[in-house]
XYZ file of C-alpha atoms in Angstrom:
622
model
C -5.364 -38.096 25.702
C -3.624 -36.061 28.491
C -3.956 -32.175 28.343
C -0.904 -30.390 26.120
C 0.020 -26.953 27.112
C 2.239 -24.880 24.431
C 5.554 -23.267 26.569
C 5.374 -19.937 25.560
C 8.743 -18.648 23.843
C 11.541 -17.433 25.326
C 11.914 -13.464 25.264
C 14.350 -10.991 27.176
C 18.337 -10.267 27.503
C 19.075 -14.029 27.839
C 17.632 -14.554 24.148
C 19.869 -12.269 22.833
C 22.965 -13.273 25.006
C 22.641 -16.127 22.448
C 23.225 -14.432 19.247
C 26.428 -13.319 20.375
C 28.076 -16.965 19.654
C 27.937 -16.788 15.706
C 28.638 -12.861 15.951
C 31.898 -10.670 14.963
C 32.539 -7.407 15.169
C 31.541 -6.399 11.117
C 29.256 -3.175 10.860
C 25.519 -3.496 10.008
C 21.904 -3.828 10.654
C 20.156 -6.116 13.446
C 16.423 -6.239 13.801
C 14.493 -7.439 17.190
C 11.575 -9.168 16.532
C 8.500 -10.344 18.967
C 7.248 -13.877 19.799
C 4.947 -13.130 16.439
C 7.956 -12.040 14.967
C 6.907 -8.318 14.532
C 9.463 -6.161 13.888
C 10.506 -3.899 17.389
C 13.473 -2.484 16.294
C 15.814 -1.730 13.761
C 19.171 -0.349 14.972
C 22.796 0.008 12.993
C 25.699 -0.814 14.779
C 29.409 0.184 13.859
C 30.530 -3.766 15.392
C 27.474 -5.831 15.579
C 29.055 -8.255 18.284
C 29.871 -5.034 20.454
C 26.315 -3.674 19.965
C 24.454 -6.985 20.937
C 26.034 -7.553 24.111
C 24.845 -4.186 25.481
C 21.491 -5.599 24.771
C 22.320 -8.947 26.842
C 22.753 -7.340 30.370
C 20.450 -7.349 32.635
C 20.530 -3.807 34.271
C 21.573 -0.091 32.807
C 19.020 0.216 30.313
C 16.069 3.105 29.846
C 12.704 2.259 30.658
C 11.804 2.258 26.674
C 15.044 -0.161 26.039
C 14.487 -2.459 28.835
C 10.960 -3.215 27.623
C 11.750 -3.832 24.150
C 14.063 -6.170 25.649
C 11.897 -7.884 27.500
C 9.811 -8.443 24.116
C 12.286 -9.323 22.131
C 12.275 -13.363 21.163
C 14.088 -13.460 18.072
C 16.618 -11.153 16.438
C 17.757 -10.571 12.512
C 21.025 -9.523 11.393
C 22.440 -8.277 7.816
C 25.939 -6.950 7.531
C 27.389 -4.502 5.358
C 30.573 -3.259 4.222
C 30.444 -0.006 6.013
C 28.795 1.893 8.665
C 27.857 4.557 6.483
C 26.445 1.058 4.528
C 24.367 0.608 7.653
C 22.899 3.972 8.464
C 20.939 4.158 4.550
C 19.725 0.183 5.130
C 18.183 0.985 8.856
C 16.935 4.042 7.461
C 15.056 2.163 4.588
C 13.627 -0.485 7.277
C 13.010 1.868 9.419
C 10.532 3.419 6.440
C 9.284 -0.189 5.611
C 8.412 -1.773 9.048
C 7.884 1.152 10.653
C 8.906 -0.534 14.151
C 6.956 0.547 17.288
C 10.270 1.420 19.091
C 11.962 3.539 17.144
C 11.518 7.297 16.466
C 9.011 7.434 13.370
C 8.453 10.317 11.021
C 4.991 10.388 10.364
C 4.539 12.702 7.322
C 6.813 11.896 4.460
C 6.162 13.606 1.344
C 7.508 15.017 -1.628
C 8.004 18.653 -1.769
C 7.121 20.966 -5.135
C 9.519 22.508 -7.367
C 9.039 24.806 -10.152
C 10.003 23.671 -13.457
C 10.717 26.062 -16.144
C 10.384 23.391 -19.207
C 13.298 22.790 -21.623
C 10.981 21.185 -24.390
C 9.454 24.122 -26.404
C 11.059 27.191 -28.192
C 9.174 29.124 -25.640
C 9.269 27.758 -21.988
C 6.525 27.013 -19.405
C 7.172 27.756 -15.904
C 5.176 25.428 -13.744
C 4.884 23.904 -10.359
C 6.358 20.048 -10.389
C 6.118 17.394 -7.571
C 7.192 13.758 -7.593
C 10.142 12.209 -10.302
C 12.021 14.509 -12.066
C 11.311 13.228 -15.275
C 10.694 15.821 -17.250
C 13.132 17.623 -19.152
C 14.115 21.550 -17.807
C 15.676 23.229 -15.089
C 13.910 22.726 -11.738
C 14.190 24.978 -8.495
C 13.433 23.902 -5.026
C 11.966 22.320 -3.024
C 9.323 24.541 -1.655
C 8.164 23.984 1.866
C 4.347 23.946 0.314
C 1.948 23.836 -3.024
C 1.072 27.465 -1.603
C 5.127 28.804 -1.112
C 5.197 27.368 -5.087
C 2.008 29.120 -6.630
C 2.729 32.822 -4.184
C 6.663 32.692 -6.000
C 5.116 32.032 -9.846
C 2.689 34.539 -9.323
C 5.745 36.503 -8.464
C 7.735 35.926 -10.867
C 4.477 36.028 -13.610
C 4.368 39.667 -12.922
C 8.262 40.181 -13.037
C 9.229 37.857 -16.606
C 5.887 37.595 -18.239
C 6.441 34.431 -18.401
C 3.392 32.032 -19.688
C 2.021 29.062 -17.708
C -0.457 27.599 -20.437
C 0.199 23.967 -21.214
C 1.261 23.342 -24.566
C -1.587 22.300 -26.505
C -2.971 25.825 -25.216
C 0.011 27.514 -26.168
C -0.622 25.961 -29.968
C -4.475 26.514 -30.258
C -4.309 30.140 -29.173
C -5.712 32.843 -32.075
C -5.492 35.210 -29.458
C -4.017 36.761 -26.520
C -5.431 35.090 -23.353
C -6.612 37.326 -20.211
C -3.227 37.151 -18.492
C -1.400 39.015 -21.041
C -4.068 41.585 -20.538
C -3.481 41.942 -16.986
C -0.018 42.223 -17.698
C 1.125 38.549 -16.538
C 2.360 37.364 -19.693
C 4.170 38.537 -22.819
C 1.701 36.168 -25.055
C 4.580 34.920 -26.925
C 1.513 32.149 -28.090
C 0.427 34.932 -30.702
C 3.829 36.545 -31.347
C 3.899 39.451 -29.340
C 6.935 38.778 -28.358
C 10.323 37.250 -30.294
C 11.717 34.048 -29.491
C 14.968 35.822 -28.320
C 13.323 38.302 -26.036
C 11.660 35.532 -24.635
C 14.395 33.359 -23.990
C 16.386 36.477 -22.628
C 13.342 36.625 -19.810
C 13.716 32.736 -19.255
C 17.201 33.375 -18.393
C 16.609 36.411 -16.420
C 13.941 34.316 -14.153
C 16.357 31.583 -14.182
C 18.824 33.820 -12.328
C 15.980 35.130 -10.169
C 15.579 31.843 -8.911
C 19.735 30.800 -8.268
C 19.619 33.738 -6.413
C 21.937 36.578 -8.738
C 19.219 39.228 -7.915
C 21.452 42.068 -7.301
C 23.269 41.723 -10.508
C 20.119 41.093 -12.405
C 18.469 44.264 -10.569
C 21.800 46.308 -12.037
C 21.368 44.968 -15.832
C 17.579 46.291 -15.503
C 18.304 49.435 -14.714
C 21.168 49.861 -17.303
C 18.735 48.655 -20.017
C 15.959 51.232 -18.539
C 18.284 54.144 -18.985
C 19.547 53.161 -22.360
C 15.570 52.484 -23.347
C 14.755 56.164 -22.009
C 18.215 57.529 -23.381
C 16.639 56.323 -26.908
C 13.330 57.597 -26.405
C 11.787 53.931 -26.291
C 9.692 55.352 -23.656
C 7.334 51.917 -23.313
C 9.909 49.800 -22.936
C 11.339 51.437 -20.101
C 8.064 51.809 -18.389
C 7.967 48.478 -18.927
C 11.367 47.382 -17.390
C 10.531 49.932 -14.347
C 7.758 47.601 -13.836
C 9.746 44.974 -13.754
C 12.289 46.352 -11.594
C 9.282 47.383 -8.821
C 7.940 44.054 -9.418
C 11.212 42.300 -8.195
C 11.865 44.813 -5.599
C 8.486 43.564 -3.944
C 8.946 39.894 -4.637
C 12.583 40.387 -2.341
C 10.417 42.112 0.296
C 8.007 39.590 0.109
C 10.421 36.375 0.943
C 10.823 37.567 4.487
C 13.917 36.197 5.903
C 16.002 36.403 3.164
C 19.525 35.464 4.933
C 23.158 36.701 3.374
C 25.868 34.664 4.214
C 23.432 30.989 3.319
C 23.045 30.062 -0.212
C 21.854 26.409 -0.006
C 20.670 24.920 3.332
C 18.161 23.296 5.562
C 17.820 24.733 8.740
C 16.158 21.990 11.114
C 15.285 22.975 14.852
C 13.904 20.113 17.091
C 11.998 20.898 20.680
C 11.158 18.244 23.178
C 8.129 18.517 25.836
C 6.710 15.993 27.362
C 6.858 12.974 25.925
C 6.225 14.728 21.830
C 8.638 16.680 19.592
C 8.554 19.161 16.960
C 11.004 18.879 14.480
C 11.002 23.108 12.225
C 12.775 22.560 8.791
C 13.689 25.887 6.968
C 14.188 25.649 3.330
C 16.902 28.202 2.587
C 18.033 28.254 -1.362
C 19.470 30.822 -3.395
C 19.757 32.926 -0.499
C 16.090 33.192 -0.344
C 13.534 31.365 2.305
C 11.550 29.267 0.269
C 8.989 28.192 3.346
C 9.007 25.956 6.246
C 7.519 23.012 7.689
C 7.326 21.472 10.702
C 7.089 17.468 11.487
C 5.964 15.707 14.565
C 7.853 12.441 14.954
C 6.947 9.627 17.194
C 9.238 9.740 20.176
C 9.349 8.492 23.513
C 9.561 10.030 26.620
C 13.405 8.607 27.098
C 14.718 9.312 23.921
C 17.401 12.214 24.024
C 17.840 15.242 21.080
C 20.654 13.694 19.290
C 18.904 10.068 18.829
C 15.726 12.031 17.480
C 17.559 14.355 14.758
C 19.449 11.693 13.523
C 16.594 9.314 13.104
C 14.922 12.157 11.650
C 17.834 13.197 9.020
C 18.134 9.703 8.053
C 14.064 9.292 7.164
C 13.787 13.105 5.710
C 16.448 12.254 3.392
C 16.126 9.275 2.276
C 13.824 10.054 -1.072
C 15.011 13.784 -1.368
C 18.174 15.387 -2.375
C 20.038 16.941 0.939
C 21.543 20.967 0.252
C 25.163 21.526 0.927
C 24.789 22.253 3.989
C 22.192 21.244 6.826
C 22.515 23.689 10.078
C 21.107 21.623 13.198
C 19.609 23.081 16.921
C 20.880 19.982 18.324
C 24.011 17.771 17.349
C 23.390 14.076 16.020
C 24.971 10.729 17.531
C 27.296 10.478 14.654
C 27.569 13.584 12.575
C 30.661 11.989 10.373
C 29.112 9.272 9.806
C 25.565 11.101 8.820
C 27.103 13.835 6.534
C 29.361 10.501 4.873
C 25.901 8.862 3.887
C 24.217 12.102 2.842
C 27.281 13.348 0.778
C 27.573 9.768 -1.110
C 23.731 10.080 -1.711
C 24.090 13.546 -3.253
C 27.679 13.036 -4.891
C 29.211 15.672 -3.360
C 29.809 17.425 -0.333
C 27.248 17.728 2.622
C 28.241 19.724 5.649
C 26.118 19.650 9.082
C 26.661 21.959 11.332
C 25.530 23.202 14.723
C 26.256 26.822 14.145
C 26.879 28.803 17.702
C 27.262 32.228 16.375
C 26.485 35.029 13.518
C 23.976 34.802 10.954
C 23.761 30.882 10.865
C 22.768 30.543 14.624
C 20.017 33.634 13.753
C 17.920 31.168 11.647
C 18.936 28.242 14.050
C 17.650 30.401 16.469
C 14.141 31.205 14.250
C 13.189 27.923 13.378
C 13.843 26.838 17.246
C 11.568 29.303 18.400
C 9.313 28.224 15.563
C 9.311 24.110 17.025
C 8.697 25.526 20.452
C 5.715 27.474 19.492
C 4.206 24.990 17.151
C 4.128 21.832 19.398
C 3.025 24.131 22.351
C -0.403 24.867 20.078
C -0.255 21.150 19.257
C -0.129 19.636 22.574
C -2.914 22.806 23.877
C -5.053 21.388 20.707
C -4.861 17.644 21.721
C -5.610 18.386 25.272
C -8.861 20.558 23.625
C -9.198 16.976 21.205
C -9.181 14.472 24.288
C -11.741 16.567 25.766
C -13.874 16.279 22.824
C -13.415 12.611 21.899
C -14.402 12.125 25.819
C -17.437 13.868 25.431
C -17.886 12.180 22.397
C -17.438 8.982 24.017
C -20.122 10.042 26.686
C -22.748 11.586 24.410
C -23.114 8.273 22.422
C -22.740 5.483 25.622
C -19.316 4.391 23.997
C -17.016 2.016 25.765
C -14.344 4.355 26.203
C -12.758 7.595 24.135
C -12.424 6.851 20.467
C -8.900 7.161 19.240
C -9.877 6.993 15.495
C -12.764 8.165 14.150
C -13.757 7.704 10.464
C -16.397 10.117 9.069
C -17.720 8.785 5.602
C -19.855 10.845 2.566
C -20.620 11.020 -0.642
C -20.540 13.190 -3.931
C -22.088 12.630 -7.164
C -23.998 15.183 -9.463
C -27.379 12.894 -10.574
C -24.997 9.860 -9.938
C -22.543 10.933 -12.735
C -18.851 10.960 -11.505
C -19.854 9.488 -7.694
C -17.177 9.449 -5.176
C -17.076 8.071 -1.865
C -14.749 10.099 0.766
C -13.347 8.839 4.273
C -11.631 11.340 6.593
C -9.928 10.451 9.999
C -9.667 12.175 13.658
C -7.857 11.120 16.343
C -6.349 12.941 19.628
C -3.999 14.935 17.221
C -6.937 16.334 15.268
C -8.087 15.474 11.613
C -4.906 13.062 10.054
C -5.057 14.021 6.337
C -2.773 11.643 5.516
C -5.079 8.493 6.480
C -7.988 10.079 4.114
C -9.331 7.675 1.283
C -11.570 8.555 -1.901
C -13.573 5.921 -3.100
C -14.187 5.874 -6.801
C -17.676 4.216 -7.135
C -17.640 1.289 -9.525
C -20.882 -0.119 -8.864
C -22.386 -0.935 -12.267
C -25.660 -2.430 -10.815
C -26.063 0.715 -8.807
C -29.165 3.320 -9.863
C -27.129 6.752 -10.469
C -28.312 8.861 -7.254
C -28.528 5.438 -5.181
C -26.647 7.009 -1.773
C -27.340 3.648 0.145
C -25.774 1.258 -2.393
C -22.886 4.272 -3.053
C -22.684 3.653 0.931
C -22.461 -0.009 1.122
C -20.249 -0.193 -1.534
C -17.145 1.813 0.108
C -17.536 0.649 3.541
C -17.488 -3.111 1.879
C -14.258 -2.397 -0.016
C -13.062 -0.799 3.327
C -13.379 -3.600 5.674
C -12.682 -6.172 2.976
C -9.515 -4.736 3.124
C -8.983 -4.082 6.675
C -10.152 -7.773 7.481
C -7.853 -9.206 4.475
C -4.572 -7.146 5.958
C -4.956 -6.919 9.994
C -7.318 -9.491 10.670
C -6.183 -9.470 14.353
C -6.830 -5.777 14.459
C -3.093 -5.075 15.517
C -2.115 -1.740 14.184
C -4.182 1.726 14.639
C -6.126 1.101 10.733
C -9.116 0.114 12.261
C -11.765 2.637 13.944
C -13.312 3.190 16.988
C -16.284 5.095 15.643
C -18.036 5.612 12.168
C -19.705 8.983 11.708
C -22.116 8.327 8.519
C -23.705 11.386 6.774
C -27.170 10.118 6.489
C -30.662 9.036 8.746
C -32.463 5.332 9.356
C -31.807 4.422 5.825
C -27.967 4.707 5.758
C -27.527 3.559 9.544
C -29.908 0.359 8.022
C -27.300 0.146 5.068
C -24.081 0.113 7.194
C -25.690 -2.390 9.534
C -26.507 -4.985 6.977
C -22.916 -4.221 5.375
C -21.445 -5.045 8.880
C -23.250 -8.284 9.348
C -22.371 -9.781 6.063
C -18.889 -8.782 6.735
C -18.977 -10.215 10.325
C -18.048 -7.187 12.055
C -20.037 -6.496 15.462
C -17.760 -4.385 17.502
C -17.382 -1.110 15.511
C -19.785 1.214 16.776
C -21.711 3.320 14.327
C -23.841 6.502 13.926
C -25.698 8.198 11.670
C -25.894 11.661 11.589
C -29.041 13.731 9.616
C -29.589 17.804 9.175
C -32.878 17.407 11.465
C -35.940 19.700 11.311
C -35.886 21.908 8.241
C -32.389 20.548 7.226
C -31.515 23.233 9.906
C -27.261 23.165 11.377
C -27.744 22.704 15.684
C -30.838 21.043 14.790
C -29.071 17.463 14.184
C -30.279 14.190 14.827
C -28.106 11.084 15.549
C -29.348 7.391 14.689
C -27.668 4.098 15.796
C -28.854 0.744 15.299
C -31.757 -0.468 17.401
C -31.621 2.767 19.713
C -34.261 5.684 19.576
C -33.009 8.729 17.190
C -31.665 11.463 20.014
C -30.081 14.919 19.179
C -27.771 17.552 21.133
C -28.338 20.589 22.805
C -27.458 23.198 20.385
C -24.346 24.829 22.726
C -22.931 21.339 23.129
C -19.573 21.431 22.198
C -19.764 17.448 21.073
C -22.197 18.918 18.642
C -20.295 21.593 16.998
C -17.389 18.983 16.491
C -19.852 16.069 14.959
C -20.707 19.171 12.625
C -16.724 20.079 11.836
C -16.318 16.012 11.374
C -18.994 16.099 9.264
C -18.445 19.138 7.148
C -14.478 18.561 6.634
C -15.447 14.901 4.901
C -18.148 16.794 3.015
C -15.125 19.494 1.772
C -13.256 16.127 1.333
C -16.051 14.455 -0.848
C -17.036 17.684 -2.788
C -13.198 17.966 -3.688
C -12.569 14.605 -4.702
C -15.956 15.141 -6.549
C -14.396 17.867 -8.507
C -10.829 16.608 -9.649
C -13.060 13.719 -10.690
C -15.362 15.392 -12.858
C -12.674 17.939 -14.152
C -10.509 14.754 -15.246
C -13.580 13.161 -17.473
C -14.776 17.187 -18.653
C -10.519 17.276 -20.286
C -10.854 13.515 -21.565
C -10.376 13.086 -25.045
C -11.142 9.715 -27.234
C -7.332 9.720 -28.047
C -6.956 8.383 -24.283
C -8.295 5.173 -24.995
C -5.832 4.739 -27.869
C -2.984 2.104 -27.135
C -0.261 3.530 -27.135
C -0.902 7.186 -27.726
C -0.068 8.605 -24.159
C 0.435 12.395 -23.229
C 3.142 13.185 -25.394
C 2.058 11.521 -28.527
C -1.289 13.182 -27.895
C -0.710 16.791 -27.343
C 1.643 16.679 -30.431
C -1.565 15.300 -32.433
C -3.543 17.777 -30.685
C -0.898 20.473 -31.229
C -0.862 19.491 -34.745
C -4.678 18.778 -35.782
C -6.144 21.199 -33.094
C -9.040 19.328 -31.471
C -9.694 15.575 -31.325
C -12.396 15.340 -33.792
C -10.013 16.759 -36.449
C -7.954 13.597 -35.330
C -9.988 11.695 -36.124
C -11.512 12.870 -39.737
C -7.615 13.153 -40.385
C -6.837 10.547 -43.184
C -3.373 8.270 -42.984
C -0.995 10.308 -44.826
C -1.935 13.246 -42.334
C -1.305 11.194 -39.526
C 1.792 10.008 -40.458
C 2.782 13.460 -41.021
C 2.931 14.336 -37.230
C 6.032 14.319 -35.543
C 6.589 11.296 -32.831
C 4.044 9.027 -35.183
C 5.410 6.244 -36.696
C 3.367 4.686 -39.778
C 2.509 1.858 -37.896
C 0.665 4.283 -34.785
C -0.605 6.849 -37.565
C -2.346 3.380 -39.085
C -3.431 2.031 -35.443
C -4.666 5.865 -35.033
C -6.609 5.835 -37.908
C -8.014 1.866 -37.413
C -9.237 3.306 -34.249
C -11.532 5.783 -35.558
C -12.735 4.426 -38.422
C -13.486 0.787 -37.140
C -15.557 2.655 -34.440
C -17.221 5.256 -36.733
């Protein structure tokens, strides 16, 4: 039979020219897709028609545009009612496909809060991340977990406000060691009434919507009418309180005026990366800052960037009224039309030129600037490294992922397996993975089968989703924490899974367990160590020692999860509410489960049918 040869697809402007036949001029969403029909792009377009047929001509396009083009062998189109329709969808597929030419943020998210509870007589005030679910007034975001804890600690000394969980609140017999140091009232025994209680909820409350001035002013009226009555300890204590807020305001730092409610976001561009600075300004109080480092390319402008970034940062959180920009966007109407339907009421953005607005501009500018200058200064320091790497170990060429792997187990009991990942940006925390061992057959302490067992589930998965190895998942290098036995353990895993081409090393403590005395193993190849100076050497050791922090930690939350299990978890049906009000009620789970029927069915939220399912479950077992 002759010889058949497959034409390969058509791709460029003259594919799309096509499309414009059975297009109009409606608003919405077109996607270009490869000859494997990978997603390139995803773009809106006020007139889909007009759009498309600047994508048809030959000439006039950026270096970046005019290869996509050249790519492009299919496209997809959707069309909406409006262009503010358009922006939110090619902001979600932007988030979904992630398309390699268009500006990406990386690190997505959710911010804390702080909750102060609205489901007990006496409120908790806590830090909250993820669905607001829970009942109570929240306050945020914070730029960080550590912005959250330094402002409760705050306002702990200032309200005396408690931070026990319930079922703590309803065991205590006693005060707990934070009313002694004077960071609670201890309302839990009654050393304080419910109404002076609630009058500090409120007071925090307005702390935190920013009335500090007039709350300041009520303090010192009640101080002077507390001294004026000779109730000498209570106006010591309120003096405290007033000092204590006095140095919380000092504390916040930028603490702007004229800005109740807004994001300030600053973007710098230098060569060929960008920092984007975002400001969280509410109640007139700075409430931290973090800055993002989106995927860009060299041709991209400022106002493409922000607006790709507003859309993404927005899309799962709640925009402020107002959102003060360094740079203007492509369609700021348009953009503060999506964001205010999203919110349900009014979002401004603004590229303030002048006064106390531009100031924080201004800041958080200076802020990007700095930040991607130590960035870029750290990858160049990273490149080296990974090239050194690359010629310490006889490696093909520079790794651009590396995936450091360890274990953590106490006698085998509570085993986790950790993986943490470096690349030219440094260590990328959000590609880490814990491992829960599940291993049944396993002998507790076993670190080879522990071993085999998380790089199997690993590449089972990597070989089930990107068999052709086309997105950045898969590694260049494994760093294993272990000698000849674990290097011997990864091979075998690596044949049975069929792959060949991942390079692999082993890395032991060396003579007397000693750190600069490491050795390095690799399959079939004598064991061969550093010279102690050897900068490759001291970052094998900070690969090595962040995935044993990694390990250790996931280590902990696991064992501190089983330590706080109780038998009511493996009740149907009985999840956290239902169980701290049994717990609240009965005080421990054993007296759960001597409890008879009648007892059960007492407690509020159990119905007879769960007080009988309750009771089933204890006494079938016991």
């Amino acid at each position: 039979m002759p010889e058949t040869t497959e034409t390969p697809p058509e791709t460029g402007h003259e594919v799309i020219h096509g499309y414009l036949k059975t297009l109009d001029n409606s608003p919405g969403v077109y996607r270009m897709l490869d000859a494997q029909s990978r997603v390139l792009y995803v773009g809106k377009a006020r007139a889909l028609k007009r759009r498309v047929s600047n994508y048809a001509k030959p000439t006039g396009h950026s270096p970046r545009i005019a290869r996509m083009i050249r790519e492009t062998a299919s496209m997809m189109f959707l069309t909406t009612r409006t262009e503010t329709e358009a922006l939110l969808l090619e902001q979600n597929l932007i988030k979904q496909l992630k398309p390699r030419y268009n500006v990406l943020l990386r690190d997505d998210k959710s911010f804390p809060n702080i909750l102060v509870s609205g489901t007990h007589a006496f409120p908790q005030l806590k830090k909250h991340r993820g669905a607001k679910t829970e009942k109570g007034a929240y306050f945020g975001p914070f730029a960080s977990a550590g912005a959250v804890n330094r402002t409760l600690n705050q306002l702990q000394k200032v309200f005396l406000l408690r931070n026990c969980t319930d079922a703590v609140f309803e065991s205590r017999t006693r005060p707990c060691l934070l009313y002694q140091i004077k960071r609670c009232s201890a309302p839990c025994v009654g050393h304080i009434s419910k109404e002076e209680y609630a009058a500090a909820v409120a007071d925090a409350m307005r702390f935190l919507k920013g009335d500090t001035t007039d709350l300041q002013a009520q303090l010192a009226r009640d101080m002077a009418e507390a001294s004026e009555a000779m109730e000498f300890e209570r106006a010591a204590a309120l003096r405290d309180r007033i000092r204590a807020l006095t140095n919380v305001q000092s504390a916040q730092g930028i603490n702007p005026r004229g800005v109740t409610e807004a994001d300030v976001i600053a973007l710098h561009m230098e060569g060929g990366q960008a920092c984007v600075q975002v400001f969280f300004i509410r109640a007139n109080q700075n409430w931290g800052n973090k800055d993002y480092y989106p995927r860009v390319g060299a041709d991209i402008d400022e106002p493409e960037v922000l607006e790709a970034f507003l859309g993404q940062f927005y899309d799962q959180k709640d925009p402020p009224k107002q959102i003060l920009l360094s740079h203007p966007v492509e369609n700021p109407d348009l953009m503060a039309d999506a964001l205010s339907q999203k919110l349900g009421r009014k979002v401004e953005i603004l590229v303030p030129q002048r006064g106390e607005k531009a100031e924080l501009v201004d800041g958080a500018l200076r802020n990007a600037r700095e930040s991607l200058a130590r960035r870029m200064a750290e990858g160049q320091a990273q490149t080296k490294l990974l090239d050194g790497l690359a010629e310490a170990f006889d490696l093909d060429a520079p790794p651009k992922r590396v995936e450091v792997y360890d274990n953590s187990h106490i006698q085998g009991a509570h085993a986790v397996g950790a993986m943490i990942v470096a690349g030219p940006e440094g260590f990328l925390k959000s590609q880490y993975r814990k491992f829960n061992i599940r291993g049944d057959d396993l002998t507790p302490g076993d670190d080879f089968g522990m071993m085999k067992e998380v790089l199997t589930r690993r590449f089972q998965r990597l070989l089930k989703e990107d068999p052709d190895r086309e997105s950045e998942a898969w590694p260049d290098l494994l760093l294993i924490d272990g000698g000849a036995g674990q290097v011997s353990a990864v091979q075998e895993i690596m044949d049975e899974l069929g792959v060949d081409d991942v390079p692999f090393i082993g890395v032991a403590k060396g003579i007397d367990r000693d750190q600069g005395k490491e050795e390095f193993h690799r399959p079939g190849q004598p064991v061969m160590a550093l010279k102690r100076n050897d900068p490759v050497l001291y970052f094998v050791q900070r690969l090595r020692d962040e995935a044993h922090r990694f390990a250790i930690g996931a280590h902990r939350a696991k064992r501190s999860k089983a330590v706080s299990a109780t038998p009511l978890d493996d009740i149907p049906g009985v999840g956290a509410t239902r169980k701290r009000a049994l717990l609240a009620h009965f005080g421990s789970a054993k007296a759960v489960s001597r409890a008879n029927l009648a007892d059960l069915k007492a407690v509020e939220g159990v119905s007879a049918a769960m007080a009988q399912k309750i009771y089933d479950f204890f006494h079938e077992r016991g």
